[in-house]
Tab-separated table of C-alpha atoms in Angstrom:
chain	number	residue	atom	x	y	z
A	1	MET	CA	-63.823	-115.715	69.764
A	2	PRO	CA	-63.688	-116.345	73.553
A	3	VAL	CA	-61.578	-113.978	75.540
A	4	SER	CA	-59.664	-115.273	78.562
A	5	ALA	CA	-60.466	-113.666	81.869
A	6	PRO	CA	-57.844	-111.217	83.109
A	7	ILE	CA	-55.634	-112.308	85.993
A	8	PRO	CA	-56.891	-110.594	89.136
A	9	ASP	CA	-54.617	-108.036	90.680
A	10	ASP	CA	-56.231	-108.355	94.069
A	11	HIS	CA	-53.736	-109.880	96.513
A	12	SER	CA	-56.499	-111.521	98.522
A	13	ALA	CA	-57.649	-113.406	95.414
A	14	LEU	CA	-54.122	-114.651	94.794
A	15	LEU	CA	-53.819	-115.686	98.432
A	16	ASP	CA	-57.139	-117.524	98.231
A	17	ARG	CA	-55.952	-119.380	95.133
A	18	ALA	CA	-52.762	-120.381	96.912
A	19	MET	CA	-54.668	-121.571	99.979
A	20	ARG	CA	-56.836	-123.848	97.813
A	21	LEU	CA	-53.735	-125.942	97.225
A	22	PHE	CA	-53.800	-126.807	100.926
A	23	ARG	CA	-57.436	-127.917	100.920
A	24	CYS	CA	-58.657	-131.347	99.941
A	25	GLU	CA	-61.926	-133.123	100.649
A	26	GLY	CA	-63.635	-136.441	100.168
A	27	ARG	CA	-61.853	-139.075	98.114
A	28	GLU	CA	-58.817	-136.863	97.517
A	29	GLU	CA	-58.362	-136.422	101.254
A	30	ARG	CA	-58.634	-140.184	101.910
A	31	TRP	CA	-56.111	-141.003	99.189
A	32	MET	CA	-53.713	-138.427	100.606
A	33	LYS	CA	-53.964	-139.899	104.108
A	34	TRP	CA	-53.454	-143.493	102.964
A	35	GLY	CA	-50.571	-142.423	100.725
A	36	PHE	CA	-48.964	-140.727	103.698
A	37	VAL	CA	-49.392	-143.843	105.873
A	38	LEU	CA	-47.824	-146.028	103.165
A	39	ALA	CA	-44.863	-143.665	102.686
A	40	ALA	CA	-44.312	-143.439	106.460
A	41	ASN	CA	-44.344	-147.232	106.838
A	42	LEU	CA	-41.805	-147.669	104.028
A	43	TYR	CA	-39.602	-145.043	105.650
A	44	PHE	CA	-39.776	-146.778	109.040
A	45	VAL	CA	-38.933	-150.162	107.503
A	46	PHE	CA	-35.901	-148.614	105.800
A	47	LEU	CA	-34.715	-147.070	109.077
A	48	ALA	CA	-35.166	-150.305	111.010
A	49	ILE	CA	-32.962	-152.101	108.481
A	50	ALA	CA	-30.315	-149.516	107.647
A	51	GLU	CA	-29.992	-146.934	110.430
A	52	THR	CA	-27.279	-148.608	112.495
A	53	GLY	CA	-24.765	-148.526	109.679
A	54	PRO	CA	-22.555	-147.076	108.478
A	55	ILE	CA	-21.588	-144.848	111.400
A	56	ASN	CA	-18.967	-142.302	110.393
A	57	LEU	CA	-19.405	-139.643	113.077
A	58	TYR	CA	-19.832	-139.556	116.878
A	59	GLY	CA	-19.430	-143.315	117.172
A	60	CYS	CA	-18.827	-142.999	120.912
A	61	ASP	CA	-22.475	-142.057	121.427
A	62	VAL	CA	-23.544	-145.454	120.129
A	63	SER	CA	-21.610	-147.241	122.891
A	64	LEU	CA	-23.128	-144.829	125.434
A	65	LEU	CA	-26.676	-145.667	124.336
A	66	LEU	CA	-26.077	-149.407	124.136
A	67	ASP	CA	-24.520	-149.459	127.600
A	68	GLY	CA	-27.404	-147.587	129.237
A	69	GLY	CA	-30.049	-149.516	127.315
A	70	TRP	CA	-28.471	-152.869	128.252
A	71	ARG	CA	-28.361	-151.892	131.940
A	72	ILE	CA	-32.060	-150.905	131.998
A	73	LEU	CA	-33.014	-154.046	130.066
A	74	ASN	CA	-31.270	-156.126	132.737
A	75	GLY	CA	-33.033	-154.499	135.660
A	76	GLN	CA	-30.710	-151.691	136.710
A	77	VAL	CA	-32.387	-148.422	137.704
A	78	PRO	CA	-31.005	-145.088	136.412
A	79	TYR	CA	-29.457	-142.776	139.040
A	80	ARG	CA	-29.513	-145.627	141.573
A	81	ASP	CA	-27.430	-148.337	139.913
A	82	PHE	CA	-25.468	-146.443	137.267
A	83	TYR	CA	-24.442	-142.971	136.145
A	84	LEU	CA	-26.258	-141.306	133.237
A	85	ALA	CA	-24.663	-138.810	130.902
A	86	LEU	CA	-28.185	-138.106	129.576
A	87	GLY	CA	-31.653	-138.284	131.025
A	88	PRO	CA	-33.121	-141.800	131.404
A	89	LEU	CA	-35.673	-141.434	128.606
A	90	GLU	CA	-33.129	-141.980	125.823
A	91	TYR	CA	-31.786	-145.120	127.488
A	92	MET	CA	-35.350	-146.410	127.923
A	93	ILE	CA	-35.971	-145.975	124.195
A	94	THR	CA	-32.790	-147.914	123.437
A	95	ALA	CA	-33.719	-150.588	125.982
A	96	PHE	CA	-37.076	-151.076	124.276
A	97	GLY	CA	-35.314	-151.419	120.933
A	98	LEU	CA	-32.858	-153.943	122.388
A	99	LEU	CA	-35.807	-155.924	123.722
A	100	LEU	CA	-37.331	-156.067	120.239
A	101	ALA	CA	-33.969	-156.958	118.699
A	102	LYS	CA	-33.213	-159.593	121.376
A	103	GLY	CA	-30.068	-157.787	122.503
A	104	ASN	CA	-28.718	-157.056	119.031
A	105	PRO	CA	-27.206	-153.544	118.492
A	106	GLN	CA	-29.843	-153.142	115.778
A	107	GLY	CA	-32.016	-152.292	118.758
A	108	ILE	CA	-30.872	-148.669	118.456
A	109	ALA	CA	-32.633	-148.468	115.100
A	110	PHE	CA	-35.685	-150.346	116.390
A	111	GLY	CA	-36.005	-147.990	119.352
A	112	ASN	CA	-35.668	-144.935	117.149
A	113	VAL	CA	-38.327	-146.265	114.780
A	114	ALA	CA	-40.664	-146.954	117.709
A	115	PHE	CA	-40.133	-143.391	118.921
A	116	GLY	CA	-40.837	-142.063	115.420
A	117	ILE	CA	-44.091	-144.030	115.219
A	118	VAL	CA	-45.218	-142.628	118.576
A	119	ILE	CA	-44.297	-139.088	117.536
A	120	GLY	CA	-46.112	-139.493	114.209
A	121	ALA	CA	-49.320	-140.717	115.851
A	122	TRP	CA	-49.068	-138.055	118.573
A	123	ALA	CA	-48.464	-135.282	116.026
A	124	TRP	CA	-51.408	-136.350	113.857
A	125	LEU	CA	-53.806	-136.482	116.820
A	126	LEU	CA	-52.588	-133.026	117.873
A	127	THR	CA	-52.677	-131.346	114.456
A	128	ARG	CA	-55.816	-132.787	112.856
A	129	ARG	CA	-58.074	-130.616	115.054
A	130	ARG	CA	-55.899	-127.541	114.639
A	131	MET	CA	-55.117	-127.534	110.908
A	132	THR	CA	-56.592	-128.666	107.626
A	133	THR	CA	-55.437	-132.027	106.272
A	134	VAL	CA	-52.463	-130.931	104.153
A	135	PRO	CA	-50.761	-128.722	106.788
A	136	ALA	CA	-51.457	-131.382	109.428
A	137	LEU	CA	-49.775	-134.067	107.305
A	138	LEU	CA	-46.839	-131.764	106.546
A	139	ALA	CA	-46.335	-130.987	110.247
A	140	THR	CA	-46.580	-134.686	111.104
A	141	ALA	CA	-44.066	-135.599	108.385
A	142	TRP	CA	-41.666	-132.916	109.602
A	143	LEU	CA	-41.803	-134.170	113.193
A	144	ILE	CA	-41.252	-137.777	112.067
A	145	LEU	CA	-38.242	-136.766	109.981
A	146	ILE	CA	-36.711	-134.488	112.611
A	147	SER	CA	-36.973	-137.265	115.210
A	148	THR	CA	-35.627	-140.178	113.149
A	149	CYS	CA	-33.397	-138.918	110.322
A	150	PRO	CA	-30.077	-140.879	110.463
A	151	THR	CA	-27.943	-137.733	110.233
A	152	PRO	CA	-26.829	-135.711	113.290
A	153	VAL	CA	-28.443	-132.275	113.533
A	154	SER	CA	-26.465	-129.561	111.653
A	155	SER	CA	-24.303	-132.180	109.898
A	156	ASP	CA	-23.974	-132.690	106.154
A	157	PRO	CA	-26.680	-135.031	104.720
A	158	GLY	CA	-23.905	-137.372	103.608
A	159	VAL	CA	-22.927	-137.995	107.227
A	160	LEU	CA	-24.748	-141.132	108.339
A	161	SER	CA	-24.865	-141.857	112.044
A	162	CYS	CA	-27.472	-142.976	114.540
A	163	ALA	CA	-25.531	-141.085	117.221
A	164	MET	CA	-26.894	-137.922	118.864
A	165	ILE	CA	-30.468	-139.020	118.172
A	166	TYR	CA	-31.360	-137.669	121.621
A	167	ASN	CA	-31.129	-134.151	120.163
A	168	ARG	CA	-33.558	-135.093	117.403
A	169	HIS	CA	-35.918	-136.610	119.949
A	170	GLY	CA	-35.751	-133.390	121.942
A	171	TYR	CA	-36.604	-131.266	118.902
A	172	ALA	CA	-39.574	-133.521	118.098
A	173	LEU	CA	-41.054	-133.243	121.603
A	174	LEU	CA	-40.377	-129.512	121.571
A	175	GLY	CA	-42.200	-129.288	118.236
A	176	LEU	CA	-45.278	-130.913	119.775
A	177	VAL	CA	-45.304	-128.302	122.534
A	178	LEU	CA	-44.855	-125.481	120.018
A	179	ILE	CA	-47.767	-126.702	117.872
A	180	GLU	CA	-50.040	-126.940	120.900
A	181	CYS	CA	-49.061	-123.454	122.075
A	182	ALA	CA	-49.342	-121.797	118.659
A	183	PHE	CA	-52.530	-123.387	117.329
A	184	ALA	CA	-55.408	-123.222	119.773
A	185	SER	CA	-58.352	-125.589	119.425
A	186	PRO	CA	-61.543	-124.832	121.378
A	187	ARG	CA	-62.648	-128.459	120.992
A	188	SER	CA	-59.563	-130.013	122.580
A	189	ARG	CA	-58.138	-127.529	125.067
A	190	PHE	CA	-57.931	-130.131	127.845
A	191	TRP	CA	-56.202	-132.784	125.748
A	192	GLY	CA	-53.926	-130.196	124.156
A	193	GLY	CA	-52.806	-129.108	127.617
A	194	ALA	CA	-52.335	-132.748	128.638
A	195	SER	CA	-50.168	-133.280	125.548
A	196	SER	CA	-47.880	-130.410	126.499
A	197	GLY	CA	-47.737	-131.550	130.126
A	198	ILE	CA	-46.588	-135.042	129.128
A	199	ALA	CA	-44.108	-133.670	126.587
A	200	LEU	CA	-42.625	-131.311	129.202
A	201	VAL	CA	-41.951	-134.182	131.619
A	202	LEU	CA	-40.414	-136.298	128.848
A	203	LEU	CA	-38.115	-133.408	127.950
A	204	ALA	CA	-37.100	-133.052	131.600
A	205	PHE	CA	-35.981	-136.706	131.571
A	206	LEU	CA	-34.281	-136.324	128.185
A	207	LYS	CA	-32.235	-133.073	128.187
A	208	LEU	CA	-32.824	-130.068	130.420
A	209	ASN	CA	-32.048	-127.468	127.742
A	210	PHE	CA	-35.068	-128.616	125.714
A	211	PHE	CA	-37.135	-128.687	128.910
A	212	GLY	CA	-36.241	-125.034	129.580
A	213	ILE	CA	-37.284	-123.839	126.133
A	214	ALA	CA	-40.564	-125.785	126.280
A	215	GLY	CA	-41.228	-124.267	129.699
A	216	LEU	CA	-40.779	-120.765	128.264
A	217	PHE	CA	-43.249	-121.554	125.467
A	218	LEU	CA	-45.815	-122.692	128.013
A	219	LEU	CA	-45.236	-119.739	130.351
A	220	ALA	CA	-45.765	-117.358	127.423
A	221	THR	CA	-49.155	-118.965	126.667
A	222	ILE	CA	-50.579	-119.361	130.159
A	223	PRO	CA	-54.393	-119.228	129.899
A	224	ILE	CA	-55.732	-115.993	131.357
A	225	LYS	CA	-59.404	-116.392	130.398
A	226	ARG	CA	-61.845	-118.589	132.252
A	227	ALA	CA	-62.874	-120.341	129.038
A	228	GLU	CA	-59.263	-121.455	128.541
A	229	LEU	CA	-58.730	-122.892	132.029
A	230	SER	CA	-59.471	-126.422	130.798
A	231	ARG	CA	-56.093	-126.278	129.022
A	232	LEU	CA	-54.401	-125.569	132.362
A	233	TRP	CA	-56.197	-128.485	134.037
A	234	GLY	CA	-55.201	-130.705	131.125
A	235	PHE	CA	-51.579	-129.602	131.441
A	236	LEU	CA	-51.528	-130.335	135.177
A	237	ALA	CA	-53.151	-133.752	134.634
A	238	GLY	CA	-50.708	-134.734	131.883
A	239	PHE	CA	-47.709	-133.423	133.814
A	240	ALA	CA	-48.719	-135.242	137.013
A	241	ALA	CA	-49.445	-138.535	135.224
A	242	ALA	CA	-46.122	-138.572	133.350
A	243	LEU	CA	-44.151	-137.525	136.438
A	244	ALA	CA	-45.844	-140.219	138.530
A	245	ALA	CA	-44.911	-142.869	135.932
A	246	PHE	CA	-41.225	-141.904	136.108
A	247	ALA	CA	-41.318	-141.659	139.910
A	248	LEU	CA	-42.830	-145.129	140.239
A	249	TYR	CA	-40.149	-146.526	137.942
């Protein structure tokens, strides 16, 4: 009569078994990626349709975003032609959504969805060289959700509102910087640094508190070895390019 093998007591064996759940290859990996893309697209379609209503908290923020987005869409320049309670980036996102929606307030949802798509693509390009497929997809999904979920941060899930999305956008950009700082990749040091440089400028033109925290992350991970200097050059290139784009605008 066959006897079942005893369960190993070795903690490393148990850890190895747990880590196998995060590994997938070949056809399984392809199916997982396409399933993720399908789920993300369905989620974005739902947000584009439903995110602007109902709004039962912080309704004043919606008027703030629509006002700034409308002004930018009609040629006014932030800090020159009108006062901004926030950095110009959030109003630019709303303006892009209003352009897609042909001036309809649904543009808030369209802009948020566009931002979520950019964050999702950015997160996947950043994580796929730093993690295996499953953790990379989980990190990407988390950043998409944190940037687009139609509930204000720290509020009850039953509270639906597209207001205060600028905080979610800040957390998403901050998450990109944190991933780049925490997970080094010898094959993409330059582009990883460029990613953080661009994200830092975007945070500066979104909300300065997020910019400060991202700056601390980057200061704590300044490259001190010659082999890591390409990350510094990438950071300076990304920072300069993003800053020049805002300055030209």
